Amino acid sequence: QLGYWRERLADAPALLELPTDHPRPAVKTYRGANERVQVPVEVLEGLRALGRQEGATLYMVALAAFQALLSRYSGSQDIVVGTPVAGRGRSEVEGLIGFFANTLVLRTDVSGDPGFRELLGRVREVVLGAYENQEVPFERLVAELQPERSLSHEPLFQVSFTLQDTRASASGLAGLSTERVAAGSADAKFDLSLSLAATEGGLRCGLSYATDLFEHGTIERMLGHLARVLEQVAADADVRLSQLELLGEAERALVVEEWNRTEAEVPADRCIHELFEAQAARTPDAVALRFEQESLTYAELNVRANRLAHHLRGRGVGAEVRVGVLMERSLEMVVSLLAILKAGGAYVPLDPGLPAERLAYMLDDSAVPLVLTQGALRESVPERDGLEVLAVDALAERLAAESTENPQIGAGPDSLAYVIYTSGSTGRPKGVMNQHRGVVNRLVWMQAHFGIGADDVVLQKTPFGFDVSVWEFFWPLQQGARLVVARPDGHRDPAYLRDLIEREGVTTLHFVPSMLQTFVEAAEAGRCASLRNVVCSGEALPPALVDRFYDRFAGPVVLTNLYGPTEAAVDVSVWTCSREESAGVVPIGRPVWNTALYVLDASLKPVPVGVPGELYIGGVQVARGYLDRPGLTAERFVPDPFSAEGGARLYRTGDRARWRADGAIEYLGRLDFQVKVRGFRIELGEIEAALLGHAGVRESVVLAREDVSGDPRLVAYLVPDRTHAAGVLEIQRLEREPA
C-alpha cells in the first residue's frame, strides 16, 4: 500500500493555489467560519441517478463536481483533496468502540477538458484505489513522502471533502421531540472543508473556510457556483468542464455590464491635432513648450508645426502615410510630431538609442517613405533605397516660405495616428497601429479625471517609443498647460528630475514604479512641493512603494495607478491610490470612458468575481491591429461577443487578472513569457531568438530574475555549439554585437 501511495502522489502539487482575498500568512492561525446552501431534492435525485448509470456512488459524483469547481477556480489540472474515512473496513471491527478514522488523499487529473461523465470515471478509479489502500495512516504517509513542510498550510492537501447520507437516520427518540441544530465552529482545519449531507429535503452543503484567506462574500459565491455545477451535471452528464456556467444572471450582469458602464460623450469627429489647434486659438500668447532654456508660445508652436506640415504635404504626406521620426527630445521633436498629424500622416518613433539593427528592421517593416531627424543624427538613419531623410533643424529657410495657416483636414478620427513598436515573441518586433479616435477618447477622459489647467506644468520624459509619451505630449497642449521636455536621457537621472521639477514648477508627471522608487529615495522630504499628480503605469505598483510615496511627499499630491497596453491607446483603467488602500495588491482599477474590461477563461466565458482569468479590452481605444501582421492581428484581436456593435473586437492582453468585489481589477501577472523590466515590455522569446542568431550558440533560455526585491534583471543561460569552428563561445563579443 505504501508503494501505491508513493506512485499515486509522485510529483503532486504541494499547494492548491486557490484565489484568496488575503495573502497567506506565514503561520496558519486556524481561525474560521462556515457558510451553507441547500441544493433542491430534484437535483439530488438527478445526481443519484447519474451515479447509478455510471456505477458510482453519490459521494463520487459530488466529489467530481467539487474537483471540477476547484479546477475552474485555481486553473490547475491536478486537483488534490483530502477525505476522512471511518477506518472500519473489516466486519470484525464494525462494533468495536474506539477511534479508527484515517485520512485519504484523492488526486484527480482533470486535464483535457473532459465531459463530466468522463471525469466521473476518473474520480471513481481514484476513490476505489484510495479505499483499497486505506490502511496506511496519514501521518505515516507524510513521513514516507516527506513533502516540503510549511507552517502556513497542511502537507499533501489543503481542501477536504466529506459526504454523509442521513436519509435513514432516526428523526427522534421515544417520548422526546428533537430538532436538528447546525453545530457552528470557529476553527478551520484546512483552507476549505466541504461537508455534504444528503437529506429528505435535498443536499445540504456546508463550507468551512479559513478567515485568514477568504471573505464571507467569496465563500457565499463559491457555494452558489457549486450548486450551479451540481444542477448542470445532474441535467447533462456530458457537459464539458469548460462549458460549466458558474455565474448566475446577477453576477454575469455585474461583471459584463454593470462594471463596464463607461459610456461618455467625447468629440467623435476630432483628431489629436485639432484639439491642440483649438487651444492655440484660445491662448495664443501662453507658453506652450519649454526645453532647457528655449520656449514657444501656443501661437509660435502652432505656426512652426503648420509650416512643417505644409512642407510635408508637399512631399506627399497625407492620410495613412507613415513618417519616421528619429530625434532626441527637443523642441523639434514636438513640432515634428504635431506637423505629421496636421499633414494627415502617422508618426513612427525611431529612438536613436536603439541598436542599428533594430532601427533598420523598424524602417524596413514600417516602409516609411520619409524620416524626420536632426542634423547631428543624420548619419544614424540607416541607408535605404527610396528613403528620404529631412533634418528638420536645417530647414529653417525653406520652411519660412510655407503657410502659417492650419492645413485643411488631411485625416479623420479613424485615420492612423502613430505606429509604436513593441517586443515580439518570435524575435520580430511588431508595430501597433493606433487611430485618432482612441487617443482622443483617452485624452478627453484624462482631462475629466485630472482637470489640469493653465497653471499646470506637465513633464515629458518618457522615450517617445513608449505609448505613455503620447499623453505626455498631447494632453497638456490641448488644455492650455505648459509642456516641459526633459533633456535626452534625463529620465534616467533622479537628481536631474528633482531639480527640473523644482525649477519649472512641474505639477504632473509619470513614472514606471521602478523609477518612482528610485526617485522617492532621491527626493528629500519637503522637496518637489509643486507636484499635484504623479501617475504610475508600465509595471505592477508595489503597496510598500505607495506608503513610501505618501510618507515622502506631503500636501495635495495624489498617486494614480494606470494600466494599459500599447494595443489600446495608452491606458484603459485607473485607480487612485491612498495610504489606506495600499495593503495587499494595488489594483489597476476600473475602466476609463468608452472602454470595457473583461476577465475571461479560455472559452471566452466571464469568470466569477475573485477568480483569475485573462484580461480582455474592448471599446473605442482598441488599436487597429499590428502593421502587416494579419495572422497575429487575428490571433490577438478577436470578435467581441459582448458588443452589439458590428465588427467590435476585444484585445487579448495575455495578462492574468481578476475582479475584486468592489468592481476594481487586480493585475496578477502574465500568462505567457512576456515580462516588464523597468517599464520595458520584453518578450523573452525575442532575446532568445537574437542569441540563437549568433554563431556558437546552440540553445538559449532567458529569464527575468528578481534576486533583490523590486530589482528584476534579465539573465540569459546559454549552451555553446561545440561544432562551431571557433569552438569557444566569446561572451564579451556576444554582449557587444547584437544579432
XYZ file of C-alpha atoms in Angstrom:
739
model
C 0.000 0.000 0.000
C 2.893 2.389 0.643
C 4.093 1.664 -2.872
C 0.661 2.576 -4.210
C 0.690 5.925 -2.447
C 4.273 6.719 -3.458
C 3.343 6.217 -7.098
C -0.045 7.895 -6.819
C 1.265 11.059 -5.183
C 4.582 11.371 -7.019
C 5.175 14.992 -8.052
C 1.792 16.072 -6.695
C 1.464 19.848 -6.273
C 2.439 20.958 -2.781
C -0.257 23.630 -2.679
C -3.601 24.105 -4.403
C -3.380 27.740 -5.474
C -6.929 28.916 -4.948
C -7.622 32.635 -5.417
C -7.728 34.128 -1.934
C -8.884 37.502 -0.677
C -5.853 37.914 1.584
C -2.219 36.817 1.335
C -1.499 33.526 3.034
C 0.000 34.217 6.487
C 3.407 32.770 7.302
C 1.863 30.811 10.181
C -1.644 29.355 9.943
C -3.989 30.565 12.703
C -6.926 28.150 12.193
C -9.450 30.974 12.525
C -12.529 30.013 10.544
C -16.193 30.417 9.752
C -18.960 28.496 7.976
C -21.436 29.105 5.192
C -24.266 26.858 3.974
C -26.537 26.356 0.989
C -29.275 23.807 0.189
C -29.462 22.055 -3.190
C -33.035 21.016 -4.133
C -34.078 17.406 -3.786
C -34.724 17.171 -7.546
C -31.029 17.867 -8.183
C -30.028 15.358 -5.510
C -32.125 12.652 -7.176
C -30.587 13.529 -10.540
C -27.094 13.092 -9.063
C -28.111 9.728 -7.589
C -29.486 8.592 -10.950
C -26.244 9.613 -12.677
C -24.269 7.611 -10.142
C -26.391 4.520 -10.763
C -25.898 4.838 -14.525
C -22.126 5.064 -14.158
C -21.622 2.560 -11.354
C -20.627 5.338 -8.990
C -21.800 6.454 -5.575
C -23.304 9.816 -4.729
C -20.028 10.512 -2.943
C -18.091 10.064 -6.202
C -20.499 12.229 -8.196
C -20.353 15.079 -5.679
C -16.567 14.801 -5.368
C -16.173 15.033 -9.163
C -18.334 18.168 -9.216
C -16.329 19.725 -6.384
C -12.983 18.958 -8.049
C -14.285 20.414 -11.317
C -15.125 23.621 -9.452
C -11.712 23.699 -7.768
C -10.064 23.319 -11.171
C -12.044 26.226 -12.600
C -11.165 28.374 -9.582
C -7.460 27.528 -9.450
C -6.704 26.975 -13.131
C -4.963 23.748 -12.115
C -5.431 20.417 -13.917
C -4.088 18.434 -10.959
C -6.541 18.605 -8.050
C -5.739 17.075 -4.663
C -8.248 16.928 -1.798
C -8.355 15.001 1.453
C -11.207 12.978 2.854
C -11.774 11.252 6.207
C -12.670 7.553 6.331
C -14.121 5.578 9.227
C -11.323 3.021 9.138
C -13.745 0.131 9.769
C -13.300 -1.724 6.519
C -13.489 -5.151 8.237
C -16.671 -6.566 9.718
C -14.755 -7.656 12.810
C -14.181 -4.053 13.932
C -17.535 -2.520 12.997
C -18.943 -2.929 16.523
C -15.847 -2.001 18.457
C -15.607 1.194 20.467
C -12.592 3.326 19.551
C -11.113 5.758 17.017
C -10.246 4.034 13.752
C -10.574 7.059 11.455
C -7.929 7.867 8.839
C -7.447 10.476 6.119
C -7.084 9.628 2.414
C -5.539 11.810 -0.271
C -7.572 11.910 -3.503
C -5.652 13.178 -6.517
C -7.569 13.621 -9.776
C -6.353 14.528 -13.249
C -8.888 16.927 -14.775
C -6.829 17.810 -17.858
C -8.065 17.688 -21.433
C -11.383 19.443 -20.807
C -13.281 16.162 -20.274
C -17.026 15.790 -20.200
C -18.359 15.323 -16.688
C -19.164 11.657 -17.335
C -15.504 11.057 -18.237
C -14.328 12.978 -15.181
C -16.649 10.888 -13.001
C -14.980 7.775 -14.355
C -11.577 9.139 -13.388
C -12.800 10.052 -9.906
C -14.342 6.590 -9.464
C -10.987 4.936 -10.156
C -9.226 7.362 -7.783
C -11.684 6.694 -4.949
C -11.697 2.908 -5.368
C -7.906 2.831 -5.439
C -7.669 5.002 -2.333
C -10.141 2.896 -0.368
C -8.343 -0.314 -1.348
C -5.160 1.180 0.129
C -6.617 2.971 3.143
C -4.704 1.138 5.855
C -1.639 3.398 5.676
C -2.066 6.017 8.425
C -1.936 9.555 7.110
C 0.923 10.511 9.437
C 2.916 7.510 8.146
C 2.243 8.624 4.583
C 3.553 12.131 5.332
C 6.668 10.647 6.923
C 7.274 8.433 3.903
C 6.683 11.068 1.213
C 8.431 13.863 3.127
C 6.655 16.768 1.370
C 8.054 20.237 1.853
C 6.642 21.391 5.178
C 5.290 24.831 5.895
C 3.674 26.458 8.899
C 1.309 28.268 6.530
C -0.561 25.208 5.218
C -1.098 21.469 5.692
C 1.021 18.896 3.870
C -0.304 16.979 0.824
C -3.708 18.718 0.682
C -5.386 21.914 1.880
C -9.015 21.195 0.928
C -11.155 18.453 2.456
C -14.369 16.779 1.305
C -16.965 14.691 3.154
C -20.453 13.404 2.385
C -22.988 11.702 4.652
C -26.282 10.128 3.647
C -28.616 10.892 6.568
C -31.955 9.949 4.977
C -32.255 6.761 7.083
C -31.178 8.305 10.369
C -33.656 8.400 13.271
C -35.656 11.609 13.404
C -36.487 11.372 17.104
C -36.347 9.427 20.379
C -39.221 7.759 22.212
C -41.084 10.293 24.298
C -38.976 13.195 23.040
C -39.256 15.713 20.229
C -35.962 16.570 18.523
C -34.695 19.348 16.318
C -31.541 19.386 14.181
C -29.216 22.280 15.065
C -26.182 23.126 12.962
C -23.022 22.983 15.044
C -21.056 26.052 14.104
C -17.283 26.056 14.527
C -14.856 28.902 14.681
C -11.996 26.611 13.664
C -10.735 25.975 10.125
C -8.597 22.852 9.964
C -7.987 23.415 6.249
C -8.232 26.250 3.750
C -11.630 24.864 2.728
C -13.684 21.967 4.081
C -16.799 20.975 2.152
C -19.311 18.851 4.065
C -22.335 17.470 2.220
C -25.345 15.780 3.737
C -27.994 14.011 1.649
C -31.337 14.506 3.399
C -35.019 14.039 2.624
C -35.155 17.755 1.768
C -32.166 17.820 -0.607
C -28.399 18.136 -0.421
C -27.091 20.334 2.399
C -23.735 21.905 1.545
C -21.623 23.395 4.319
C -18.327 25.092 3.589
C -15.884 25.819 6.400
C -13.150 28.287 5.461
C -10.063 29.981 6.832
C -10.906 33.608 7.512
C -7.210 34.487 7.162
C -7.630 33.728 3.452
C -11.256 34.226 2.436
C -14.025 36.764 2.950
C -17.588 35.680 3.626
C -18.800 37.004 0.266
C -16.259 34.884 -1.609
C -17.403 31.698 0.121
C -21.037 32.594 -0.446
C -20.347 32.966 -4.179
C -18.345 29.713 -4.233
C -21.235 27.757 -2.725
C -23.557 29.306 -5.302
C -21.193 28.200 -8.064
C -21.043 24.678 -6.617
C -24.830 24.489 -6.567
C -24.945 25.534 -10.233
C -22.344 22.911 -11.171
C -24.372 20.201 -9.418
C -27.537 21.317 -11.225
C -25.831 21.249 -14.628
C -24.155 17.856 -14.298
C -27.395 16.349 -12.995
C -29.141 17.626 -16.135
C -26.344 16.818 -18.628
C -23.650 14.346 -17.657
C -21.684 15.002 -20.852
C -21.207 18.746 -20.325
C -17.528 19.642 -20.675
C -15.829 21.282 -17.725
C -15.078 24.416 -19.738
C -18.773 24.760 -20.580
C -19.994 24.715 -16.996
C -21.691 28.042 -16.292
C -20.560 29.213 -12.884
C -22.185 32.635 -12.951
C -25.797 33.298 -12.210
C -27.617 36.014 -14.121
C -26.983 38.693 -11.497
C -23.229 38.062 -11.229
C -22.835 37.836 -15.006
C -24.644 41.150 -15.431
C -22.333 42.674 -12.826
C -19.020 41.713 -14.463
C -20.164 42.096 -18.078
C -22.458 45.100 -17.953
C -22.636 46.984 -14.664
C -18.902 47.425 -14.114
C -18.465 48.343 -17.789
C -20.983 51.180 -17.894
C -18.427 53.697 -19.138
C -20.361 55.468 -21.894
C -19.452 59.158 -22.121
C -19.717 61.930 -24.682
C -16.381 62.534 -26.436
C -15.830 64.609 -29.619
C -16.289 61.881 -32.223
C -15.225 63.981 -35.196
C -11.974 65.477 -33.918
C -8.352 64.478 -34.357
C -5.495 64.882 -31.880
C -4.008 67.948 -33.547
C -7.367 69.684 -33.932
C -7.773 69.781 -30.160
C -4.368 71.471 -29.960
C -5.307 73.954 -32.685
C -8.439 74.932 -30.767
C -6.379 75.548 -27.624
C -3.804 77.587 -29.561
C -6.620 79.817 -30.788
C -7.846 80.323 -27.198
C -4.478 81.067 -25.560
C -2.037 82.086 -28.309
C 0.337 84.006 -26.012
C 0.610 81.424 -23.222
C 3.821 79.425 -23.029
C 3.116 76.006 -24.510
C 6.506 74.334 -24.613
C 9.848 74.569 -22.824
C 13.084 72.709 -23.403
C 16.219 73.691 -21.496
C 16.394 77.486 -21.991
C 14.097 77.626 -25.040
C 10.345 78.116 -25.088
C 7.488 78.511 -27.549
C 4.056 80.055 -27.055
C 0.965 78.248 -28.290
C 0.856 80.529 -31.341
C 4.555 80.005 -32.109
C 4.307 76.243 -31.729
C 1.243 76.134 -33.951
C 2.912 78.236 -36.634
C 6.075 76.131 -36.668
C 4.068 72.913 -36.826
C 1.872 74.342 -39.611
C 4.835 75.321 -41.755
C 6.404 71.888 -41.427
C 3.013 70.253 -42.052
C 2.531 72.148 -45.308
C 6.061 71.187 -46.329
C 5.263 67.536 -45.601
C 2.017 67.755 -47.551
C 4.081 68.954 -50.485
C 6.215 65.835 -50.141
C 3.209 63.548 -50.341
C 2.368 63.081 -46.665
C -1.350 62.573 -46.152
C -3.842 60.207 -44.595
C -2.360 56.789 -43.712
C 1.147 57.833 -44.789
C 3.678 56.788 -42.152
C 6.581 59.115 -41.361
C 9.579 58.053 -39.308
C 10.896 60.351 -36.571
C 14.463 59.742 -35.407
C 15.175 62.508 -32.906
C 16.355 63.241 -29.403
C 13.938 65.046 -27.096
C 13.818 68.683 -28.198
C 11.532 71.425 -29.478
C 11.953 69.944 -32.963
C 10.584 66.598 -31.793
C 7.324 68.127 -30.541
C 7.000 70.312 -33.640
C 7.587 67.299 -35.891
C 5.005 65.079 -34.205
C 2.348 67.780 -34.436
C 3.285 68.551 -38.044
C 2.951 64.933 -39.151
C -0.513 64.710 -37.595
C -1.531 68.067 -39.090
C -0.415 66.841 -42.515
C -2.705 63.854 -42.052
C 0.070 61.313 -41.581
C 1.041 58.936 -38.793
C 4.348 59.108 -36.966
C 6.643 56.156 -36.305
C 9.027 56.797 -33.363
C 12.607 55.684 -34.014
C 14.584 56.046 -30.815
C 18.206 56.939 -31.690
C 19.335 54.952 -28.642
C 18.212 51.669 -30.219
C 20.759 49.335 -31.849
C 21.325 49.991 -35.549
C 19.927 46.561 -36.442
C 16.677 47.288 -34.595
C 16.299 50.666 -36.321
C 16.973 49.080 -39.704
C 14.323 46.436 -39.062
C 11.744 49.042 -37.994
C 12.438 51.113 -41.104
C 12.014 48.092 -43.365
C 8.904 46.830 -41.568
C 7.127 50.196 -41.397
C 8.055 51.045 -45.004
C 8.179 54.753 -44.220
C 8.995 56.862 -47.290
C 10.318 59.730 -45.178
C 12.270 60.153 -41.929
C 12.480 63.408 -39.971
C 15.641 63.776 -37.942
C 18.142 66.297 -36.579
C 21.387 67.255 -38.272
C 23.521 65.639 -35.583
C 21.670 62.341 -36.057
C 21.557 62.303 -39.846
C 24.187 59.576 -40.074
C 22.235 57.392 -37.635
C 19.454 56.846 -40.172
C 20.088 53.515 -41.953
C 20.518 53.772 -45.702
C 17.506 52.589 -47.723
C 16.689 52.883 -51.424
C 13.981 55.449 -51.942
C 14.073 56.660 -48.322
C 14.034 60.446 -47.980
C 15.653 61.939 -44.864
C 14.994 65.513 -43.685
C 16.955 67.223 -40.924
C 14.243 69.483 -39.521
C 16.678 71.812 -37.749
C 18.302 72.586 -41.112
C 15.056 73.538 -42.889
C 14.512 76.978 -41.357
C 14.886 78.954 -44.590
C 12.724 76.602 -46.657
C 10.014 76.435 -44.007
C 9.854 80.218 -43.692
C 8.150 80.306 -47.086
C 5.430 77.845 -46.080
C 1.932 78.837 -44.955
C 1.320 79.522 -41.267
C -2.352 78.542 -41.511
C -3.726 75.296 -40.162
C -3.719 72.783 -43.029
C -7.028 71.549 -44.320
C -8.006 68.343 -42.583
C -5.957 65.539 -44.076
C -7.176 62.796 -41.773
C -10.243 61.734 -39.844
C -10.942 60.168 -36.448
C -10.458 56.675 -37.876
C -7.174 57.553 -39.569
C -3.878 56.204 -38.329
C -2.172 58.484 -35.772
C 1.004 56.579 -34.900
C 2.727 53.201 -35.073
C 4.684 52.191 -31.964
C 6.804 49.041 -31.992
C 6.672 46.528 -29.174
C 8.692 43.429 -28.431
C 7.849 40.258 -30.342
C 7.995 36.676 -29.067
C 9.316 35.380 -32.394
C 12.236 37.788 -32.438
C 10.409 40.247 -34.709
C 9.145 43.448 -33.071
C 5.625 44.342 -34.153
C 4.180 47.748 -34.964
C 0.915 48.623 -33.226
C -1.420 50.860 -35.230
C -3.489 53.324 -33.180
C -6.071 55.712 -34.552
C -7.014 59.275 -33.628
C -10.410 58.288 -32.209
C -8.979 56.081 -29.460
C -6.305 58.591 -28.450
C -8.782 61.482 -28.340
C -11.043 59.422 -26.069
C -8.073 58.791 -23.787
C -7.022 62.450 -23.661
C -10.546 63.775 -23.044
C -11.028 61.249 -20.235
C -7.697 62.268 -18.686
C -8.769 65.871 -18.574
C -12.083 64.967 -16.961
C -10.275 62.872 -14.359
C -7.279 65.070 -13.517
C -8.517 68.506 -14.604
C -5.269 70.322 -15.421
C -5.330 73.949 -16.495
C -3.231 76.983 -17.378
C -1.310 76.883 -14.095
C -0.215 73.268 -14.585
C 3.158 72.107 -15.856
C 3.456 68.592 -17.312
C 6.854 66.939 -17.663
C 7.544 64.934 -20.819
C 10.302 62.468 -20.027
C 9.179 59.089 -21.381
C 11.046 57.983 -24.542
C 8.666 58.533 -27.429
C 8.892 54.900 -28.465
C 6.697 54.147 -25.424
C 2.975 54.832 -25.531
C 2.933 56.837 -22.275
C 4.669 59.606 -24.216
C 1.500 60.093 -26.286
C -0.469 61.651 -23.435
C 2.628 63.417 -22.105
C 2.974 65.257 -25.434
C -0.611 65.983 -26.390
C -2.731 66.202 -23.231
C -1.168 69.405 -21.784
C -1.118 71.044 -25.222
C -4.876 70.584 -25.511
C -5.602 72.169 -22.131
C -3.511 75.332 -22.059
C -0.935 73.860 -19.687
C 2.824 74.127 -20.161
C 4.743 71.160 -21.517
C 8.307 70.859 -20.226
C 10.527 68.460 -22.167
C 13.326 66.759 -20.257
C 16.783 66.628 -21.772
C 17.820 63.442 -23.598
C 18.425 60.622 -21.106
C 17.203 62.910 -18.305
C 14.545 60.337 -17.408
C 17.329 58.126 -16.040
C 18.678 60.697 -13.553
C 16.573 61.164 -10.377
C 18.647 64.133 -9.174
C 18.200 65.949 -12.503
C 14.457 65.245 -12.466
C 14.130 66.522 -8.894
C 15.911 69.776 -9.787
C 13.932 70.176 -13.028
C 10.623 69.676 -11.210
C 11.511 72.394 -8.719
C 12.933 74.788 -11.304
C 9.955 74.520 -13.680
C 7.248 74.035 -11.046
C 6.154 70.712 -12.538
C 2.722 69.625 -11.270
C 2.148 66.427 -13.245
C 4.463 63.636 -14.376
C 4.691 59.901 -14.968
C 6.938 57.192 -13.548
C 7.197 53.471 -14.004
C 7.159 52.057 -10.450
C 10.818 51.005 -10.503
C 11.874 54.546 -11.427
C 9.418 56.037 -8.919
C 11.126 54.024 -6.208
C 14.492 55.481 -7.178
C 13.019 58.981 -7.388
C 11.323 58.705 -3.974
C 14.641 57.723 -2.443
C 16.413 60.661 -4.119
C 13.810 63.319 -3.272
C 14.244 64.571 0.287
C 11.155 65.369 2.331
C 9.883 68.847 1.566
C 11.290 68.901 -1.989
C 9.202 68.973 -5.198
C 6.373 70.772 -3.410
C 4.770 71.781 -6.752
C 3.679 68.210 -7.535
C -0.065 67.563 -7.659
C -0.374 64.428 -9.791
C 2.076 61.550 -10.053
C 0.972 58.823 -12.435
C 2.327 55.264 -12.447
C 1.998 52.595 -15.130
C 4.084 50.089 -17.025
C 4.693 47.719 -14.105
C 2.882 46.368 -11.073
C 2.848 49.033 -8.337
C 4.074 47.592 -5.001
C 1.958 48.554 -1.962
C 5.086 49.396 0.043
C 6.044 51.966 -2.598
C 2.662 53.661 -2.196
C 3.365 54.014 1.523
C 6.854 55.402 0.902
C 5.487 57.858 -1.644
C 2.943 59.339 0.750
C 5.487 59.385 3.558
C 7.888 61.431 1.418
C 5.501 63.797 -0.378
C 3.060 65.736 1.762
C 0.304 68.096 0.703
C -2.226 67.679 -2.109
C -0.169 65.350 -4.331
C -2.056 62.228 -5.487
C -0.574 58.971 -6.771
C -2.611 57.294 -9.526
C -2.100 53.798 -10.896
C -2.933 53.378 -14.595
C -2.888 50.269 -16.756
C -2.952 49.763 -20.482
C -1.046 48.085 -23.303
C 0.173 49.800 -26.460
C -2.596 47.910 -28.276
C -5.268 50.004 -26.545
C -4.250 53.662 -26.905
C -2.112 54.019 -23.814
C -4.218 53.342 -20.689
C -7.597 51.703 -20.133
C -8.025 51.593 -16.355
C -7.426 53.873 -13.381
C -7.019 53.575 -9.620
C -6.403 56.460 -7.236
C -4.022 55.241 -4.551
C -4.390 56.120 -0.908
C -2.397 55.023 2.092
C -5.347 53.065 3.499
C -5.705 51.023 0.304
C -2.066 50.072 -0.123
C -2.242 46.743 1.729
C -2.103 43.556 -0.338
C -2.228 44.239 -4.087
C -2.634 47.712 -5.585
C -5.399 47.244 -8.183
C -5.252 48.588 -11.711
C -8.749 49.878 -11.070
C -11.797 50.399 -13.252
C -12.198 51.031 -16.982
C -11.953 54.543 -18.389
C -14.568 56.162 -20.625
C -15.991 54.159 -23.520
C -13.852 51.173 -22.610
C -14.818 47.692 -21.426
C -12.691 45.251 -19.446
C -13.499 41.561 -19.229
C -11.844 38.771 -17.262
C -12.452 35.610 -19.289
C -11.499 31.962 -19.292
C -10.067 30.025 -22.249
C -13.588 29.666 -23.712
C -14.209 33.437 -23.557
C -16.634 32.965 -20.676
C -16.644 35.559 -17.865
C -15.074 34.170 -14.712
C -16.563 34.794 -11.267
C -15.557 37.687 -9.054
C -12.255 36.872 -7.395
C -11.298 34.103 -9.847
C -8.279 34.707 -12.129
C -8.653 34.771 -15.901
C -7.217 36.571 -18.906
C -7.906 40.290 -19.204
C -9.574 41.418 -22.446
C -10.095 45.022 -23.560
C -12.974 46.315 -25.646
C -14.190 49.700 -26.720
C -13.036 52.697 -28.688
C -9.387 52.555 -27.617
C -8.647 49.119 -29.070
C -5.975 49.514 -31.750
C -6.471 48.740 -35.412
C -4.015 45.852 -35.148
C -0.399 45.011 -35.989
C 1.174 46.538 -39.067
C 1.272 43.987 -41.906
C 0.750 41.088 -39.471
C -2.787 39.863 -40.294
C -2.273 36.460 -38.681
C -1.062 37.900 -35.393
C -3.766 40.573 -35.514
C -6.467 37.910 -35.899
C -4.972 35.952 -33.004
C -4.798 38.847 -30.548
C -7.760 40.970 -31.701
C -10.825 38.720 -31.517
C -14.545 39.352 -32.151
C -16.292 40.931 -29.161
C -19.103 38.572 -28.043
C -20.473 41.169 -25.617
C -20.956 44.072 -28.021
C -23.936 44.760 -30.246
C -21.759 46.958 -32.482
C -20.873 45.308 -35.779
C -17.176 44.486 -36.146
C -16.362 45.200 -32.495
C -13.247 43.446 -31.254
C -11.539 42.564 -27.987
C -7.787 42.717 -27.453
C -6.346 39.709 -25.639
C -3.792 41.208 -23.286
C -2.144 37.984 -22.108
C -2.366 39.461 -18.609
C -3.753 37.445 -15.708
C -6.251 39.420 -13.652
C -9.354 39.152 -11.502
C -12.290 41.264 -10.405
C -12.455 42.398 -6.797
C -15.787 42.511 -5.011
C -15.756 46.325 -5.222
C -15.527 46.339 -9.034
C -11.798 47.045 -9.299
C -9.431 44.762 -11.194
C -6.225 43.297 -9.801
C -3.315 42.539 -12.120
C -1.801 39.157 -11.217
C 0.985 38.718 -13.780
C 1.461 37.313 -17.258
C 0.043 34.171 -18.850
C 2.986 33.944 -21.259
C 6.704 34.683 -21.197
C 6.431 38.450 -21.576
C 7.942 40.443 -18.714
C 8.245 44.058 -17.646
C 11.660 45.324 -16.542
C 11.821 48.988 -15.504
C 8.804 49.693 -17.701
C 10.205 47.964 -20.784
C 7.816 45.423 -22.265
C 10.042 42.488 -23.150
C 9.303 39.230 -24.916
C 11.856 36.760 -23.596
C 11.484 34.819 -26.834
C 12.772 37.813 -28.797
C 16.005 37.863 -26.790
C 16.361 34.103 -27.079
C 15.903 34.339 -30.854
C 18.558 37.077 -31.043
C 21.025 34.990 -29.034
C 20.376 31.942 -31.197
C 21.240 34.098 -34.187
C 24.867 34.156 -33.030
C 27.286 31.589 -34.305
C 28.393 29.417 -31.429
C 25.051 29.401 -29.537
C 23.118 26.111 -29.700
C 20.488 26.734 -27.012
C 19.326 29.773 -25.091
C 16.912 30.435 -22.232
C 16.227 33.926 -20.863
C 14.591 34.661 -17.511
C 13.633 37.758 -15.569
C 15.147 37.071 -12.155
C 14.495 39.167 -9.074
C 17.366 38.292 -6.734
C 16.815 41.618 -4.991
C 13.181 42.501 -4.310
C 11.958 45.212 -6.675
C 15.011 44.938 -8.937
C 14.329 42.430 -11.749
C 17.229 41.605 -14.067
C 17.358 39.754 -17.363
C 19.545 36.654 -17.182
C 20.475 34.509 -20.192
C 21.552 30.874 -19.967
C 23.467 29.606 -22.994
C 24.587 26.228 -24.319
C 27.532 26.650 -26.716
C 27.664 24.868 -30.044
C 30.806 22.758 -29.838
C 30.660 22.116 -33.576
C 31.237 25.798 -34.247
C 34.546 26.482 -35.936
C 35.828 28.691 -33.137
C 34.959 26.056 -30.579
C 34.656 28.700 -27.874
C 31.713 30.994 -27.134
C 33.039 34.530 -26.696
C 30.711 36.098 -24.127
C 32.213 39.574 -24.453
C 31.541 39.537 -28.185
C 28.013 38.268 -27.573
C 27.316 41.228 -25.277
C 28.885 43.698 -27.686
C 27.384 42.634 -31.012
C 23.587 42.306 -31.356
C 22.313 39.634 -33.719
